[in-house]
């Protein structure tokens, strides 16, 4: 399975996802993540878009097959989407794809991770960060966020955490 990323004009991502999911050989989605929200009376995890202007596309087609098969489709929706090309990689690299597959855990939402504090380090008990603790570069216990080092987009993104007593 190959992963592709499309940059979409503002407020057009849902329309693109619907169009792409009607096509053979692909599954399109807007990646989301859980985010902790704590107000006076509320303390809950809400679902937020991870990258609001990007659509992720999973396909069995490699880059050349993808371009050939969907060239006409992308001409039809010209102006709606342009395929991004960062680091001269059209599909995500194998490492980036594996990293995201672990975080998404078979779905399209990165759920929060339960963890404990061991020797001033976050240790995941349950959730997508289990086994990825070495990717954490910053921990904000107050806002319940772990900042991960990643080669995707700006190099960092936040994942929700919940600390429990050991």
N, C-alpha and C. Protein backbone atom coordinates (compact mmCIF):
# COMPACT_ATOMS: atom_id res chain seq x y z
N UNK A 1 0.84 -1.18 0.00
CA UNK A 1 0.00 0.00 0.00
C UNK A 1 0.89 1.24 0.00
N UNK A 2 0.59 2.19 -0.85
CA UNK A 2 1.32 3.45 -0.94
C UNK A 2 0.44 4.57 -0.39
N UNK A 3 1.08 5.52 0.25
CA UNK A 3 0.37 6.68 0.79
C UNK A 3 0.79 7.91 0.01
N UNK A 4 -0.19 8.74 -0.33
CA UNK A 4 0.04 10.00 -1.01
C UNK A 4 -0.60 11.11 -0.17
N UNK A 5 -0.12 12.32 -0.39
CA UNK A 5 -0.67 13.45 0.34
C UNK A 5 -1.06 14.52 -0.66
N UNK A 6 -2.26 15.07 -0.50
CA UNK A 6 -2.74 16.13 -1.38
C UNK A 6 -3.03 17.37 -0.55
N UNK A 7 -2.55 18.51 -1.01
CA UNK A 7 -2.87 19.79 -0.39
C UNK A 7 -4.17 20.28 -1.03
N UNK A 8 -5.10 20.72 -0.20
CA UNK A 8 -6.42 21.11 -0.68
C UNK A 8 -6.71 22.55 -0.31
N UNK A 9 -7.39 23.26 -1.19
CA UNK A 9 -7.81 24.61 -0.85
C UNK A 9 -8.72 24.56 0.36
N UNK A 10 -8.72 25.63 1.12
CA UNK A 10 -9.48 25.72 2.35
C UNK A 10 -10.94 25.28 2.16
N UNK A 11 -11.41 24.47 3.08
CA UNK A 11 -12.78 23.97 3.16
C UNK A 11 -13.18 23.09 1.97
N UNK A 12 -12.23 22.49 1.31
CA UNK A 12 -12.55 21.61 0.19
C UNK A 12 -12.16 20.17 0.46
N UNK A 13 -11.55 19.90 1.61
CA UNK A 13 -11.03 18.56 1.89
C UNK A 13 -12.13 17.50 1.89
N UNK A 14 -13.26 17.78 2.52
CA UNK A 14 -14.34 16.79 2.59
C UNK A 14 -14.86 16.45 1.19
N UNK A 15 -14.96 17.46 0.34
CA UNK A 15 -15.42 17.23 -1.03
C UNK A 15 -14.43 16.34 -1.79
N UNK A 16 -13.16 16.61 -1.61
CA UNK A 16 -12.14 15.80 -2.28
C UNK A 16 -12.17 14.36 -1.77
N UNK A 17 -12.28 14.17 -0.46
CA UNK A 17 -12.33 12.83 0.12
C UNK A 17 -13.51 12.05 -0.47
N UNK A 18 -14.68 12.68 -0.54
CA UNK A 18 -15.85 12.02 -1.10
C UNK A 18 -15.62 11.62 -2.56
N UNK A 19 -15.01 12.51 -3.34
CA UNK A 19 -14.73 12.20 -4.75
C UNK A 19 -13.73 11.06 -4.89
N UNK A 20 -12.68 11.11 -4.11
CA UNK A 20 -11.64 10.08 -4.22
C UNK A 20 -12.12 8.72 -3.72
N UNK A 21 -12.96 8.71 -2.71
CA UNK A 21 -13.43 7.43 -2.18
C UNK A 21 -14.43 6.73 -3.11
N UNK A 22 -14.88 7.41 -4.14
CA UNK A 22 -15.72 6.77 -5.16
C UNK A 22 -14.88 6.08 -6.23
N UNK A 23 -13.56 6.27 -6.18
CA UNK A 23 -12.66 5.70 -7.16
C UNK A 23 -12.17 4.32 -6.71
N UNK A 24 -11.82 3.51 -7.70
CA UNK A 24 -11.23 2.21 -7.38
C UNK A 24 -9.79 2.43 -6.92
N UNK A 25 -9.27 1.50 -6.19
CA UNK A 25 -7.86 1.45 -5.79
C UNK A 25 -7.44 2.52 -4.79
N UNK A 26 -8.37 3.18 -4.13
CA UNK A 26 -7.91 4.18 -3.18
C UNK A 26 -8.86 4.35 -2.02
N UNK A 27 -8.26 4.83 -0.94
CA UNK A 27 -8.99 5.20 0.27
C UNK A 27 -8.44 6.56 0.68
N UNK A 28 -9.30 7.56 0.73
CA UNK A 28 -8.88 8.91 1.09
C UNK A 28 -9.47 9.28 2.44
N UNK A 29 -8.73 10.07 3.21
CA UNK A 29 -9.22 10.52 4.51
C UNK A 29 -8.52 11.79 4.95
N UNK A 30 -9.17 12.49 5.85
CA UNK A 30 -8.58 13.66 6.49
C UNK A 30 -8.07 13.16 7.84
N UNK A 31 -6.76 13.21 8.06
CA UNK A 31 -6.24 12.69 9.33
C UNK A 31 -6.69 13.54 10.51
N UNK A 32 -7.02 12.85 11.60
CA UNK A 32 -7.50 13.53 12.80
C UNK A 32 -6.73 13.03 14.01
N UNK A 33 -6.87 13.78 15.11
CA UNK A 33 -6.23 13.38 16.37
C UNK A 33 -7.13 13.77 17.52
N UNK A 34 -6.98 13.06 18.62
CA UNK A 34 -7.65 13.46 19.85
C UNK A 34 -6.85 14.60 20.48
N UNK A 35 -7.58 15.55 21.03
CA UNK A 35 -6.93 16.67 21.70
C UNK A 35 -7.67 16.91 23.01
N UNK A 36 -6.92 17.05 24.08
CA UNK A 36 -7.51 17.25 25.39
C UNK A 36 -8.03 18.66 25.52
N UNK A 37 -9.23 18.79 26.07
CA UNK A 37 -9.82 20.08 26.34
C UNK A 37 -10.26 20.09 27.79
N UNK A 38 -9.76 21.04 28.53
CA UNK A 38 -10.14 21.14 29.94
C UNK A 38 -10.66 22.52 30.25
N UNK A 39 -11.94 22.61 30.49
CA UNK A 39 -12.55 23.87 30.91
C UNK A 39 -12.89 23.79 32.38
N UNK A 40 -13.69 24.72 32.85
CA UNK A 40 -14.06 24.72 34.26
C UNK A 40 -14.82 23.45 34.64
N UNK A 41 -15.78 23.09 33.82
CA UNK A 41 -16.62 21.93 34.14
C UNK A 41 -16.37 20.73 33.25
N UNK A 42 -15.54 20.90 32.22
CA UNK A 42 -15.31 19.83 31.25
C UNK A 42 -13.85 19.44 31.19
N UNK A 43 -13.63 18.16 31.07
CA UNK A 43 -12.30 17.64 30.80
C UNK A 43 -12.48 16.42 29.91
N UNK A 44 -12.35 16.68 28.60
CA UNK A 44 -12.63 15.64 27.62
C UNK A 44 -11.60 15.68 26.49
N UNK A 45 -11.56 14.61 25.72
CA UNK A 45 -10.75 14.56 24.51
C UNK A 45 -11.68 14.79 23.32
N UNK A 46 -11.37 15.80 22.52
CA UNK A 46 -12.13 16.12 21.32
C UNK A 46 -11.35 15.66 20.10
N UNK A 47 -12.05 15.39 19.01
CA UNK A 47 -11.42 15.00 17.76
C UNK A 47 -11.18 16.26 16.93
N UNK A 48 -9.93 16.50 16.55
CA UNK A 48 -9.54 17.66 15.74
C UNK A 48 -8.78 17.17 14.51
N UNK A 49 -8.82 17.97 13.45
CA UNK A 49 -8.06 17.62 12.25
C UNK A 49 -6.57 17.82 12.52
N UNK A 50 -5.79 16.83 12.14
CA UNK A 50 -4.35 16.88 12.33
C UNK A 50 -3.71 17.89 11.37
N UNK A 51 -4.03 17.78 10.11
CA UNK A 51 -3.57 18.70 9.07
C UNK A 51 -4.81 19.12 8.28
N UNK A 52 -5.46 20.23 8.65
CA UNK A 52 -6.75 20.59 8.07
C UNK A 52 -6.78 20.74 6.55
N UNK A 53 -5.69 21.14 5.93
CA UNK A 53 -5.69 21.37 4.49
C UNK A 53 -5.05 20.25 3.69
N UNK A 54 -4.96 19.07 4.29
CA UNK A 54 -4.34 17.95 3.59
C UNK A 54 -5.26 16.73 3.61
N UNK A 55 -5.24 16.01 2.51
CA UNK A 55 -5.97 14.76 2.40
C UNK A 55 -4.94 13.67 2.19
N UNK A 56 -5.05 12.60 2.95
CA UNK A 56 -4.17 11.46 2.80
C UNK A 56 -4.87 10.43 1.93
N UNK A 57 -4.11 9.82 1.04
CA UNK A 57 -4.67 8.85 0.11
C UNK A 57 -3.85 7.56 0.20
N UNK A 58 -4.53 6.46 0.46
CA UNK A 58 -3.89 5.14 0.45
C UNK A 58 -4.28 4.46 -0.85
N UNK A 59 -3.29 3.86 -1.52
CA UNK A 59 -3.56 3.22 -2.79
C UNK A 59 -2.62 2.03 -2.99
N UNK A 60 -3.09 1.04 -3.70
CA UNK A 60 -2.24 -0.09 -4.05
C UNK A 60 -1.35 0.24 -5.24
N UNK A 61 -1.61 1.38 -5.87
CA UNK A 61 -0.86 1.78 -7.06
C UNK A 61 0.41 2.52 -6.69
N UNK A 62 1.52 2.15 -7.34
CA UNK A 62 2.76 2.88 -7.11
C UNK A 62 2.66 4.24 -7.79
N UNK A 63 3.71 5.05 -7.68
CA UNK A 63 3.67 6.43 -8.16
C UNK A 63 3.29 6.51 -9.64
N UNK A 64 3.94 5.73 -10.49
CA UNK A 64 3.66 5.78 -11.93
C UNK A 64 2.24 5.32 -12.24
N UNK A 65 1.83 4.21 -11.65
CA UNK A 65 0.47 3.71 -11.87
C UNK A 65 -0.57 4.71 -11.37
N UNK A 66 -0.29 5.30 -10.21
CA UNK A 66 -1.19 6.29 -9.63
C UNK A 66 -1.35 7.49 -10.56
N UNK A 67 -0.22 8.02 -11.04
CA UNK A 67 -0.27 9.16 -11.95
C UNK A 67 -1.02 8.84 -13.23
N UNK A 68 -0.75 7.67 -13.82
CA UNK A 68 -1.43 7.29 -15.06
C UNK A 68 -2.92 7.09 -14.86
N UNK A 69 -3.27 6.36 -13.81
CA UNK A 69 -4.67 6.01 -13.57
C UNK A 69 -5.51 7.22 -13.20
N UNK A 70 -4.93 8.13 -12.44
CA UNK A 70 -5.72 9.24 -11.92
C UNK A 70 -5.42 10.59 -12.56
N UNK A 71 -4.61 10.59 -13.63
CA UNK A 71 -4.29 11.85 -14.30
C UNK A 71 -5.57 12.56 -14.74
N UNK A 72 -6.46 11.83 -15.35
CA UNK A 72 -7.71 12.42 -15.82
C UNK A 72 -8.55 12.93 -14.66
N UNK A 73 -8.61 12.18 -13.59
CA UNK A 73 -9.39 12.60 -12.41
C UNK A 73 -8.86 13.92 -11.88
N UNK A 74 -7.54 14.05 -11.76
CA UNK A 74 -6.97 15.27 -11.21
C UNK A 74 -7.10 16.45 -12.17
N UNK A 75 -7.20 16.18 -13.49
CA UNK A 75 -7.46 17.26 -14.44
C UNK A 75 -8.89 17.76 -14.29
N UNK A 76 -9.80 16.86 -14.02
CA UNK A 76 -11.20 17.24 -13.84
C UNK A 76 -11.36 18.15 -12.62
N UNK A 77 -10.63 17.84 -11.56
CA UNK A 77 -10.77 18.64 -10.34
C UNK A 77 -9.60 19.61 -10.18
N UNK A 78 -9.05 20.05 -11.32
CA UNK A 78 -7.94 21.00 -11.30
C UNK A 78 -8.32 22.24 -10.50
N UNK A 79 -7.40 22.72 -9.71
CA UNK A 79 -7.68 23.87 -8.86
C UNK A 79 -8.16 23.45 -7.49
N UNK A 80 -8.71 22.28 -7.38
CA UNK A 80 -9.17 21.79 -6.09
C UNK A 80 -8.01 21.21 -5.31
N UNK A 81 -7.10 20.57 -6.00
CA UNK A 81 -6.02 19.88 -5.33
C UNK A 81 -4.75 19.94 -6.16
N UNK A 82 -3.64 19.95 -5.48
CA UNK A 82 -2.37 19.77 -6.16
C UNK A 82 -1.59 18.78 -5.29
N UNK A 83 -0.97 17.82 -5.94
CA UNK A 83 -0.19 16.85 -5.17
C UNK A 83 1.06 17.54 -4.65
N UNK A 84 1.35 17.36 -3.37
CA UNK A 84 2.51 18.04 -2.82
C UNK A 84 3.74 17.17 -3.04
N UNK A 85 4.86 17.80 -3.03
CA UNK A 85 6.12 17.10 -3.25
C UNK A 85 7.14 17.70 -2.30
N UNK A 86 7.25 17.11 -1.11
CA UNK A 86 8.25 17.60 -0.17
C UNK A 86 9.38 16.58 -0.12
N UNK A 87 10.59 17.09 -0.02
CA UNK A 87 11.80 16.26 -0.02
C UNK A 87 11.88 15.40 -1.27
N UNK A 88 11.34 15.86 -2.37
CA UNK A 88 11.33 15.12 -3.64
C UNK A 88 10.72 13.74 -3.52
N UNK A 89 9.77 13.58 -2.60
CA UNK A 89 9.08 12.30 -2.44
C UNK A 89 7.60 12.52 -2.71
N UNK A 90 7.10 11.86 -3.71
CA UNK A 90 5.69 11.99 -4.06
C UNK A 90 4.83 11.18 -3.12
N UNK A 91 5.04 9.87 -3.04
CA UNK A 91 4.36 9.14 -1.95
C UNK A 91 5.17 9.34 -0.68
N UNK A 92 4.55 9.11 0.45
CA UNK A 92 5.30 9.15 1.70
C UNK A 92 6.38 8.08 1.66
N UNK A 93 7.48 8.32 2.33
CA UNK A 93 8.53 7.30 2.41
C UNK A 93 8.02 6.13 3.23
N UNK A 94 8.68 5.01 3.12
CA UNK A 94 8.29 3.83 3.88
C UNK A 94 8.32 4.11 5.38
N UNK A 95 9.33 4.84 5.83
CA UNK A 95 9.46 5.15 7.26
C UNK A 95 8.31 6.04 7.74
N UNK A 96 7.99 7.07 6.94
CA UNK A 96 6.88 7.96 7.30
C UNK A 96 5.56 7.21 7.33
N UNK A 97 5.36 6.37 6.34
CA UNK A 97 4.14 5.58 6.25
C UNK A 97 4.02 4.63 7.44
N UNK A 98 5.08 3.94 7.78
CA UNK A 98 5.06 3.01 8.92
C UNK A 98 4.78 3.75 10.22
N UNK A 99 5.40 4.91 10.38
CA UNK A 99 5.20 5.74 11.57
C UNK A 99 3.72 6.14 11.69
N UNK A 100 3.13 6.62 10.60
CA UNK A 100 1.72 7.03 10.64
C UNK A 100 0.78 5.85 10.83
N UNK A 101 1.09 4.71 10.22
CA UNK A 101 0.26 3.52 10.40
C UNK A 101 0.22 3.12 11.87
N UNK A 102 1.35 3.22 12.54
CA UNK A 102 1.39 2.89 13.97
C UNK A 102 0.56 3.88 14.77
N UNK A 103 0.69 5.17 14.46
CA UNK A 103 -0.07 6.18 15.20
C UNK A 103 -1.57 6.08 14.95
N UNK A 104 -1.97 5.84 13.69
CA UNK A 104 -3.39 5.76 13.37
C UNK A 104 -4.01 4.44 13.81
N UNK A 105 -3.22 3.41 13.99
CA UNK A 105 -3.69 2.12 14.50
C UNK A 105 -4.91 1.60 13.74
N UNK A 106 -4.80 1.59 12.41
CA UNK A 106 -5.86 1.01 11.59
C UNK A 106 -7.01 1.94 11.28
N UNK A 107 -7.05 3.11 11.88
CA UNK A 107 -8.12 4.07 11.62
C UNK A 107 -7.56 5.34 11.02
N UNK A 108 -8.30 6.43 11.22
CA UNK A 108 -7.88 7.72 10.70
C UNK A 108 -7.75 8.76 11.80
N UNK A 109 -7.78 8.30 13.06
CA UNK A 109 -7.68 9.20 14.21
C UNK A 109 -6.54 8.73 15.10
N UNK A 110 -5.66 9.66 15.49
CA UNK A 110 -4.62 9.33 16.45
C UNK A 110 -5.22 9.54 17.84
N UNK A 111 -5.42 8.46 18.54
CA UNK A 111 -6.04 8.51 19.87
C UNK A 111 -4.99 8.93 20.91
N UNK A 112 -5.46 9.31 22.07
CA UNK A 112 -4.52 9.68 23.14
C UNK A 112 -3.86 8.43 23.71
N UNK A 113 -2.73 8.62 24.35
CA UNK A 113 -1.96 7.52 24.92
C UNK A 113 -1.94 7.64 26.44
N UNK A 114 -2.24 6.54 27.11
CA UNK A 114 -2.10 6.47 28.56
C UNK A 114 -0.65 6.16 28.89
N UNK A 115 -0.11 6.84 29.90
CA UNK A 115 1.27 6.58 30.25
C UNK A 115 1.56 6.91 31.69
N UNK A 116 2.74 6.50 32.10
CA UNK A 116 3.21 6.77 33.46
C UNK A 116 4.57 7.46 33.39
N UNK A 117 4.95 8.05 34.49
CA UNK A 117 6.24 8.72 34.59
C UNK A 117 7.21 7.77 35.27
N UNK A 118 8.24 7.37 34.54
CA UNK A 118 9.28 6.49 35.09
C UNK A 118 10.61 7.21 34.92
N UNK A 119 11.25 7.53 36.05
CA UNK A 119 12.53 8.24 36.02
C UNK A 119 12.47 9.49 35.14
N UNK A 120 11.43 10.27 35.33
CA UNK A 120 11.22 11.53 34.60
C UNK A 120 11.05 11.33 33.09
N UNK A 121 10.68 10.15 32.68
CA UNK A 121 10.43 9.86 31.26
C UNK A 121 9.02 9.31 31.11
N UNK A 122 8.37 9.64 30.01
CA UNK A 122 7.04 9.13 29.71
C UNK A 122 7.15 7.71 29.20
N UNK A 123 6.40 6.81 29.82
CA UNK A 123 6.35 5.41 29.39
C UNK A 123 4.90 5.09 29.04
N UNK A 124 4.64 4.79 27.77
CA UNK A 124 3.29 4.49 27.30
C UNK A 124 2.83 3.15 27.83
N UNK A 125 1.60 3.12 28.32
CA UNK A 125 0.98 1.87 28.78
C UNK A 125 0.04 1.35 27.69
N UNK A 126 -0.76 2.28 27.15
CA UNK A 126 -1.76 1.90 26.15
C UNK A 126 -1.94 3.08 25.20
N UNK A 127 -1.92 2.79 23.91
CA UNK A 127 -2.14 3.83 22.92
C UNK A 127 -1.08 3.84 21.85
N UNK A 128 -1.20 4.76 20.91
CA UNK A 128 -0.32 4.76 19.74
C UNK A 128 1.15 5.07 20.02
N UNK A 129 1.46 5.70 21.15
CA UNK A 129 2.86 6.00 21.45
C UNK A 129 3.61 4.83 22.07
N UNK A 130 2.91 3.73 22.30
CA UNK A 130 3.55 2.55 22.86
C UNK A 130 4.63 2.06 21.90
N UNK A 131 5.88 2.10 22.34
CA UNK A 131 7.01 1.72 21.50
C UNK A 131 7.61 2.88 20.73
N UNK A 132 6.99 4.05 20.81
CA UNK A 132 7.49 5.22 20.10
C UNK A 132 7.97 6.31 21.06
N UNK A 133 8.20 5.95 22.30
CA UNK A 133 8.61 6.93 23.30
C UNK A 133 9.89 7.66 22.91
N UNK A 134 10.76 7.01 22.16
CA UNK A 134 12.01 7.65 21.74
C UNK A 134 11.78 8.79 20.75
N UNK A 135 10.60 8.90 20.16
CA UNK A 135 10.26 9.98 19.24
C UNK A 135 9.79 11.24 19.98
N UNK A 136 9.53 11.12 21.29
CA UNK A 136 9.04 12.26 22.07
C UNK A 136 10.21 13.20 22.34
N UNK A 137 10.04 14.47 21.93
CA UNK A 137 11.10 15.46 22.17
C UNK A 137 10.68 16.47 23.24
N UNK A 138 9.39 16.53 23.53
CA UNK A 138 8.92 17.45 24.55
C UNK A 138 7.63 16.90 25.14
N UNK A 139 7.49 17.05 26.44
CA UNK A 139 6.29 16.57 27.14
C UNK A 139 5.69 17.74 27.92
N UNK A 140 4.42 18.00 27.69
CA UNK A 140 3.71 19.05 28.42
C UNK A 140 2.58 18.37 29.18
N UNK A 141 2.84 18.04 30.44
CA UNK A 141 1.86 17.33 31.26
C UNK A 141 0.63 18.18 31.53
N UNK A 142 0.82 19.49 31.69
CA UNK A 142 -0.31 20.37 31.98
C UNK A 142 -1.32 20.39 30.83
N UNK A 143 -0.83 20.51 29.60
CA UNK A 143 -1.71 20.52 28.43
C UNK A 143 -1.94 19.12 27.84
N UNK A 144 -1.33 18.13 28.47
CA UNK A 144 -1.48 16.72 28.05
C UNK A 144 -1.09 16.51 26.60
N UNK A 145 0.12 16.94 26.29
CA UNK A 145 0.63 16.84 24.92
C UNK A 145 2.05 16.29 24.92
N UNK A 146 2.29 15.37 24.01
CA UNK A 146 3.65 14.92 23.72
C UNK A 146 3.98 15.42 22.32
N UNK A 147 5.09 16.14 22.18
CA UNK A 147 5.54 16.61 20.88
C UNK A 147 6.50 15.58 20.32
N UNK A 148 6.20 15.12 19.12
CA UNK A 148 7.00 14.08 18.48
C UNK A 148 7.90 14.67 17.41
N UNK A 149 9.10 14.10 17.28
CA UNK A 149 10.01 14.42 16.20
C UNK A 149 9.61 13.56 15.01
N UNK A 150 9.43 14.19 13.88
CA UNK A 150 8.97 13.47 12.71
C UNK A 150 9.52 14.13 11.45
N UNK A 151 9.69 13.36 10.40
CA UNK A 151 10.14 13.92 9.13
C UNK A 151 8.96 14.41 8.29
N UNK A 152 7.76 14.28 8.81
CA UNK A 152 6.56 14.64 8.06
C UNK A 152 6.25 16.12 8.26
N UNK A 153 5.97 16.80 7.18
CA UNK A 153 5.61 18.22 7.14
C UNK A 153 6.62 19.08 7.88
N UNK A 154 6.23 19.70 9.00
CA UNK A 154 7.14 20.64 9.67
C UNK A 154 8.11 19.97 10.63
N UNK A 155 8.11 18.66 10.69
CA UNK A 155 9.07 17.94 11.52
C UNK A 155 8.61 17.64 12.92
N UNK A 156 7.49 18.22 13.33
CA UNK A 156 6.96 17.99 14.68
C UNK A 156 5.45 18.01 14.65
N UNK A 157 4.85 17.20 15.49
CA UNK A 157 3.43 17.35 15.73
C UNK A 157 3.09 16.80 17.10
N UNK A 158 1.94 17.22 17.60
CA UNK A 158 1.55 16.90 18.97
C UNK A 158 0.56 15.74 19.01
N UNK A 159 0.72 14.90 20.03
CA UNK A 159 -0.18 13.79 20.28
C UNK A 159 -0.66 13.90 21.72
N UNK A 160 -1.94 13.66 21.93
CA UNK A 160 -2.52 13.77 23.27
C UNK A 160 -2.06 12.61 24.15
N UNK A 161 -1.82 12.93 25.41
CA UNK A 161 -1.42 11.92 26.40
C UNK A 161 -2.28 12.08 27.65
N UNK A 162 -2.29 11.06 28.45
CA UNK A 162 -2.92 11.11 29.76
C UNK A 162 -2.01 10.37 30.72
N UNK A 163 -1.58 11.09 31.74
CA UNK A 163 -0.70 10.49 32.75
C UNK A 163 -1.56 9.83 33.83
N UNK A 164 -1.18 8.62 34.20
CA UNK A 164 -1.87 7.92 35.28
C UNK A 164 -0.84 7.62 36.37
N UNK A 165 -1.31 7.42 37.57
CA UNK A 165 -0.41 7.09 38.68
C UNK A 165 0.11 5.68 38.51
N UNK A 166 1.39 5.50 38.80
CA UNK A 166 2.01 4.17 38.66
C UNK A 166 1.76 3.31 39.86
